[in-house]
CSV table of C-alpha atoms (C1' of nucleotides) in Angstrom, one decimal:
chain,number,residue,atom,x,y,z
A,1,MET,CA,93.2,94.7,65.3
A,2,SER,CA,92.6,90.9,65.1
A,3,GLU,CA,91.8,88.9,68.2
A,4,THR,CA,92.5,85.3,69.2
A,5,GLU,CA,90.2,83.4,71.5
A,6,PHE,CA,91.0,80.2,73.3
A,7,PHE,CA,90.5,78.2,76.5
A,8,HIS,CA,93.5,77.3,78.8
A,9,GLU,CA,92.8,74.4,81.1
A,10,ILE,CA,94.1,75.1,84.6
A,11,ARG,CA,92.7,75.1,88.1
A,12,PRO,CA,92.3,78.3,90.2
A,13,ASP,CA,94.7,76.9,92.8
A,14,GLN,CA,97.4,76.8,90.2
A,15,LEU,CA,96.4,80.2,88.6
A,16,ASN,CA,94.3,82.7,90.5
A,17,LEU,CA,93.7,85.6,88.2
A,18,PHE,CA,92.3,87.9,90.7
A,19,ALA,CA,95.2,87.5,93.1
A,20,CYS,CA,97.7,87.8,90.2
A,21,LEU,CA,96.2,90.9,88.7
A,22,PHE,CA,95.4,92.8,91.8
A,23,CYS,CA,98.3,92.4,94.1
A,24,GLY,CA,100.2,95.4,93.0
A,25,GLN,CA,102.6,93.8,90.4
A,26,SER,CA,100.7,95.2,87.4
A,27,PHE,CA,98.5,98.2,87.0
A,28,GLY,CA,96.5,97.8,83.8
A,29,TRP,CA,93.7,95.5,84.9
A,30,ASP,CA,90.1,96.0,85.8
A,31,ALA,CA,87.6,93.6,87.3
A,32,LEU,CA,84.4,93.3,85.2
A,33,GLY,CA,82.7,90.8,87.4
A,34,GLN,CA,83.4,88.1,89.9
A,35,ASN,CA,85.9,86.2,87.8
A,36,GLU,CA,86.1,88.4,84.7
A,37,PHE,CA,88.9,90.8,83.9
A,38,GLN,CA,90.0,93.2,81.2
A,39,GLY,CA,93.3,94.9,80.9
A,40,TRP,CA,96.1,96.3,78.8
A,41,PHE,CA,99.8,95.3,78.7
A,42,VAL,CA,102.9,95.4,76.5
A,43,PHE,CA,104.0,92.3,74.6
A,44,GLU,CA,106.8,92.1,72.2
A,45,GLY,CA,106.9,95.9,72.0
A,46,GLN,CA,103.2,96.4,71.3
A,47,THR,CA,100.4,97.5,73.5
A,48,HIS,CA,97.7,94.9,73.7
A,49,THR,CA,94.4,94.2,75.5
A,50,ALA,CA,92.9,91.0,76.8
A,51,HIS,CA,89.7,89.8,78.3
A,52,LEU,CA,90.0,86.9,80.8
A,53,LYS,CA,87.3,84.8,82.5
A,54,GLN,CA,88.2,82.3,85.1
A,55,THR,CA,86.2,79.1,85.7
A,56,PRO,CA,86.9,76.1,87.9
A,57,LYS,CA,88.3,74.2,84.9
A,58,GLY,CA,90.3,77.0,83.2
A,59,VAL,CA,90.5,80.4,81.7
A,60,PHE,CA,88.8,81.8,78.7
A,61,VAL,CA,91.1,84.2,76.9
A,62,ARG,CA,90.3,86.8,74.3
A,63,THR,CA,93.2,89.0,73.3
A,64,SER,CA,94.8,91.1,70.6
A,65,ALA,CA,98.1,89.6,71.5
A,66,PRO,CA,99.6,86.4,70.1
A,67,ARG,CA,98.4,83.2,71.8
A,68,SER,CA,101.8,82.7,73.3
A,69,TRP,CA,101.3,85.8,75.5
A,70,PHE,CA,99.0,84.1,78.0
A,71,PHE,CA,101.4,81.2,78.9
A,72,ARG,CA,104.3,83.7,79.1
A,73,TYR,CA,102.6,86.4,81.1
A,74,PHE,CA,101.4,84.1,83.9
A,75,ASN,CA,104.6,82.1,84.0
A,76,LEU,CA,102.8,78.9,83.4
A,77,GLY,CA,106.0,77.1,82.5
A,78,LEU,CA,106.9,77.2,86.2
A,79,ASP,CA,105.6,74.7,88.7
A,80,LEU,CA,103.9,76.7,91.5
A,81,ASN,CA,104.0,73.8,93.9
A,82,GLN,CA,107.7,73.4,93.4
A,83,ILE,CA,108.3,77.1,93.9
A,84,ILE,CA,106.2,77.1,97.1
A,85,SER,CA,108.2,74.1,98.4
A,86,THR,CA,111.3,76.3,98.5
A,87,PHE,CA,109.7,79.0,100.8
A,88,PRO,CA,111.0,79.2,104.4
A,89,ASN,CA,108.9,77.8,107.2
A,90,ASP,CA,107.3,81.0,108.5
A,91,PRO,CA,103.8,81.6,109.9
A,92,ASP,CA,103.1,84.6,107.8
A,93,ILE,CA,104.1,82.8,104.6
A,94,ALA,CA,102.0,79.8,105.6
A,95,LEU,CA,99.0,82.1,106.2
A,96,ALA,CA,99.5,83.9,102.9
A,97,LEU,CA,99.7,80.6,101.0
A,98,ARG,CA,96.4,79.5,102.4
A,99,ARG,CA,94.7,82.9,101.7
A,100,PHE,CA,96.1,83.4,98.2
A,101,LYS,CA,96.2,80.0,96.5
A,102,GLY,CA,97.2,80.3,92.9
A,103,LEU,CA,99.1,83.6,93.2
A,104,ARG,CA,101.9,83.8,90.7
A,105,VAL,CA,104.6,86.4,89.9
A,106,LEU,CA,103.8,87.7,86.4
A,107,ALA,CA,106.4,87.8,83.5
A,108,GLN,CA,105.7,91.3,82.2
A,109,ASP,CA,107.4,93.5,79.6
A,110,PRO,CA,110.7,95.0,81.0
A,111,TRP,CA,110.0,98.4,79.6
A,112,GLU,CA,106.5,98.5,80.9
A,113,THR,CA,107.7,97.5,84.4
A,114,LEU,CA,110.5,100.0,84.4
A,115,VAL,CA,108.3,102.9,83.5
A,116,SER,CA,105.4,101.8,85.8
A,117,PHE,CA,107.6,101.3,88.9
A,118,ILE,CA,109.4,104.6,88.4
A,119,ILE,CA,105.9,106.1,88.6
A,120,SER,CA,105.1,104.0,91.6
A,121,GLN,CA,107.6,105.5,94.0
A,122,ASN,CA,106.0,107.4,96.9
A,123,ASN,CA,102.7,107.0,95.2
A,124,ASN,CA,99.5,105.1,95.8
A,125,ILE,CA,98.2,102.4,93.5
A,126,ALA,CA,95.0,104.2,92.5
A,127,ARG,CA,97.0,107.1,91.3
A,128,ILE,CA,99.6,105.0,89.6
A,129,ARG,CA,96.8,103.4,87.6
A,130,LEU,CA,95.3,106.9,86.9
A,131,ILE,CA,98.6,108.2,85.6
A,132,LEU,CA,99.3,105.2,83.4
A,133,ARG,CA,95.8,105.5,81.9
A,134,ARG,CA,96.4,109.1,81.1
A,135,MET,CA,99.7,108.3,79.5
A,136,MET,CA,98.1,105.6,77.4
A,137,ARG,CA,95.5,108.1,76.2
A,138,ALA,CA,98.1,110.8,75.5
A,139,PHE,CA,100.4,108.6,73.5
A,140,GLY,CA,97.9,106.2,72.0
A,141,GLY,CA,99.3,103.2,73.8
A,142,PHE,CA,102.0,102.5,76.4
A,143,PRO,CA,104.7,105.3,76.1
A,144,ARG,CA,107.7,104.6,74.0
A,145,PRO,CA,111.1,106.0,75.1
A,146,GLU,CA,110.8,109.0,72.7
A,147,ASP,CA,107.4,109.8,74.3
A,148,LEU,CA,109.1,110.6,77.6
A,149,LEU,CA,111.2,113.5,76.3
A,150,ASP,CA,108.5,116.1,76.7
A,151,THR,CA,108.7,116.9,80.4
A,152,PRO,CA,106.0,119.6,80.4
A,153,LEU,CA,103.5,117.2,78.8
A,154,LEU,CA,104.3,114.6,81.4
A,155,LYS,CA,103.7,117.1,84.1
A,156,THR,CA,100.2,117.9,82.8
A,157,ILE,CA,99.6,114.1,83.1
A,158,GLY,CA,100.2,114.4,86.8
A,159,LEU,CA,103.6,112.8,87.1
A,160,GLY,CA,105.0,115.6,89.3
A,161,TYR,CA,108.7,115.3,90.1
A,162,ARG,CA,108.8,111.9,88.5
A,163,ALA,CA,108.4,113.5,85.0
A,164,GLU,CA,112.1,114.4,85.2
A,165,TYR,CA,113.0,110.8,85.9
A,166,LEU,CA,111.1,109.6,82.9
A,167,THR,CA,112.6,112.2,80.6
A,168,ASN,CA,116.0,111.2,81.8
A,169,LEU,CA,115.1,107.6,81.0
A,170,GLY,CA,114.0,108.6,77.5
A,171,ARG,CA,117.3,110.3,76.9
A,172,ALA,CA,119.3,107.4,78.3
A,173,VAL,CA,117.6,105.1,75.8
A,174,ALA,CA,117.9,107.6,72.9
A,175,SER,CA,121.6,108.0,73.6
A,176,GLY,CA,122.2,104.3,73.9
A,177,ARG,CA,123.4,104.7,77.5
A,178,PHE,CA,120.6,102.4,78.6
A,179,ASN,CA,119.2,99.5,76.6
A,180,PRO,CA,116.5,97.4,78.3
A,181,GLU,CA,117.2,94.5,76.0
A,182,GLU,CA,120.8,94.2,77.1
A,183,LEU,CA,119.8,93.5,80.6
A,184,ARG,CA,118.3,90.2,79.6
A,185,ASP,CA,121.7,88.5,79.2
A,186,MET,CA,123.3,90.1,82.2
A,187,SER,CA,123.9,88.6,85.6
A,188,ASP,CA,121.5,89.6,88.3
A,189,ARG,CA,124.2,91.8,89.9
A,190,ASP,CA,125.1,93.6,86.6
A,191,ALA,CA,121.4,94.1,85.7
A,192,MET,CA,120.8,95.6,89.1
A,193,ARG,CA,123.8,97.9,88.8
A,194,CYS,CA,122.6,99.0,85.4
A,195,LEU,CA,119.1,99.8,86.7
A,196,LEU,CA,120.5,101.7,89.7
A,197,SER,CA,122.5,103.9,87.3
A,198,LEU,CA,119.2,105.5,86.2
A,199,HIS,CA,118.0,108.7,87.8
A,200,GLY,CA,115.0,107.9,90.0
A,201,VAL,CA,115.6,104.2,90.2
A,202,GLY,CA,116.7,102.9,93.6
A,203,PRO,CA,116.8,99.4,95.2
A,204,LYS,CA,113.0,99.0,95.5
A,205,VAL,CA,112.1,100.0,91.9
A,206,ALA,CA,115.1,98.1,90.5
A,207,SER,CA,114.1,94.9,92.4
A,208,CYS,CA,110.5,95.2,91.1
A,209,VAL,CA,111.8,95.5,87.5
A,210,LEU,CA,114.2,92.6,87.9
A,211,LEU,CA,111.5,90.4,89.4
A,212,TYR,CA,108.4,91.3,87.3
A,213,GLY,CA,110.2,92.3,84.1
A,214,TYR,CA,113.2,90.2,83.8
A,215,GLY,CA,112.2,87.0,85.6
A,216,ARG,CA,114.9,87.3,88.3
A,217,HIS,CA,113.0,85.3,90.9
A,218,GLY,CA,115.4,86.0,93.8
A,219,ALA,CA,114.9,89.8,93.6
A,220,PHE,CA,113.2,90.9,96.8
A,221,PRO,CA,111.5,94.3,96.6
A,222,VAL,CA,111.1,96.0,100.0
A,223,ASP,CA,108.6,98.8,100.3
A,224,VAL,CA,106.9,100.4,103.3
A,225,TRP,CA,104.6,97.4,103.7
A,226,LEU,CA,107.3,94.8,103.5
A,227,LYS,CA,109.4,96.7,106.1
A,228,ARG,CA,106.6,96.0,108.6
A,229,MET,CA,106.3,92.4,107.5
A,230,ALA,CA,109.6,90.8,106.4
A,231,LYS,CA,111.9,89.2,108.9
A,232,PRO,CA,115.6,88.8,108.5
A,233,ILE,CA,115.4,85.3,107.2
A,234,ASP,CA,116.5,83.6,104.0
A,235,TYR,CA,113.5,83.5,101.6
A,236,GLY,CA,115.3,81.1,99.2
A,237,PRO,CA,115.8,81.1,95.4
A,238,TYR,CA,112.2,82.3,94.8
A,239,ALA,CA,112.4,85.1,97.4
A,240,GLY,CA,110.6,87.4,95.0
A,241,TRP,CA,107.6,85.1,95.0
A,242,ALA,CA,107.7,84.8,98.8
A,243,GLN,CA,107.7,88.6,98.9
A,244,LEU,CA,104.6,88.8,96.7
A,245,TYR,CA,102.7,86.5,99.1
A,246,LEU,CA,103.8,88.7,102.1
A,247,TYR,CA,102.8,91.8,100.3
A,248,ALA,CA,99.4,90.4,99.5
A,249,LEU,CA,99.0,89.4,103.1
A,250,ALA,CA,100.1,92.9,104.4
A,251,ARG,CA,97.7,94.8,102.1
A,252,GLY,CA,94.9,92.4,101.3
A,253,LEU,CA,93.6,92.5,97.7
A,254,ASP,CA,90.7,94.8,98.1
A,255,HIS,CA,92.6,98.1,98.1
A,256,LEU,CA,92.1,98.9,94.4
B,1,DT,C1',92.7,119.9,106.5
B,2,DT,C1',96.1,116.7,107.2
B,3,DC,C1',98.1,112.3,106.2
B,4,DC,C1',99.8,108.9,103.2
B,5,DA,C1',101.3,106.3,99.1
B,6,DG,C1',104.9,99.4,96.2
B,7,DG,C1',111.1,105.7,97.2
B,8,DC,C1',114.7,108.3,95.7
B,9,DG,C1',118.1,112.2,95.5
B,10,DT,C1',120.8,115.1,98.1
B,11,DA,C1',123.0,117.0,102.1
B,12,DT,C1',125.3,116.2,106.3
B,13,DC,C1',127.7,113.7,109.7
C,1,DG,C1',127.2,103.9,106.0
C,2,DA,C1',123.6,105.9,108.4
C,3,DT,C1',120.1,109.3,109.0
C,4,DA,C1',117.1,113.5,107.8
C,5,DC,C1',114.5,115.9,104.7
C,6,DG,C1',112.0,117.6,100.5
C,7,DC,C1',109.3,116.2,96.8
C,8,DA,C1',104.1,116.6,93.0
C,9,DT,C1',99.8,114.8,93.3
C,10,DG,C1',95.3,113.1,94.5
C,11,DG,C1',92.7,109.8,97.4
C,12,DA,C1',91.3,108.8,102.1
DNA sequence: TTCCAGGCGTATC
DNA sequence: GATACGCATGGA
């Protein structure tokens, strides 16, 4: 597999790789050193890997994916300062903004986020990562819809009761009842309804998929940590980004 | 050993 | 619509 290598100029306060990659929105990344990371991801239907190294002036990128992946994945077309300016005036948000400068919501592959966050329910991050690694090994890359049809195999991977959810998802795609691509053009409301029709997908998982997979920045996932944290206030048009800052604050970033 | 994890389906009221 | 409970698994 060919690799491309390049340098992207950007300051850490506009893109903080460690915060982005280890705040629970993606599960495929490992830290090699202080500011050096390696991981896998899906881009344009293919499983790829990348090696990233952050410096004060920018990021060295080496990846099997097309060069456009980096700009897309880290949402670099969006102005972080402008997004932050829409956040509500709240002491927790303010603290999180100071503590996690350069934290961005990622633009991940919709299928990858859907499968990953179905696995995430009532699960811990270490085990989510473990299961995804096992699936990658079993299927030679991120699982495709047809890979999910073998429930017994999924159970040997440690999916437990979630194996049934994934098999159901595989069948929904095979039958045409669910098509991840169709959600791109739907309204937030319709896309949400479509996701909720899937067995094993509730409001939390659907919100994560909409936010991290479909770029719906207002989607606001509430998990056990956010329940302790979030207040009944309006988090604005980038509520999902505000949520990520709150989540990072609630958990810290050293839990992986 | 027990408790918990980026929840959800189902039953019951 | 709200609430209670079971659920596979492995790390803490």
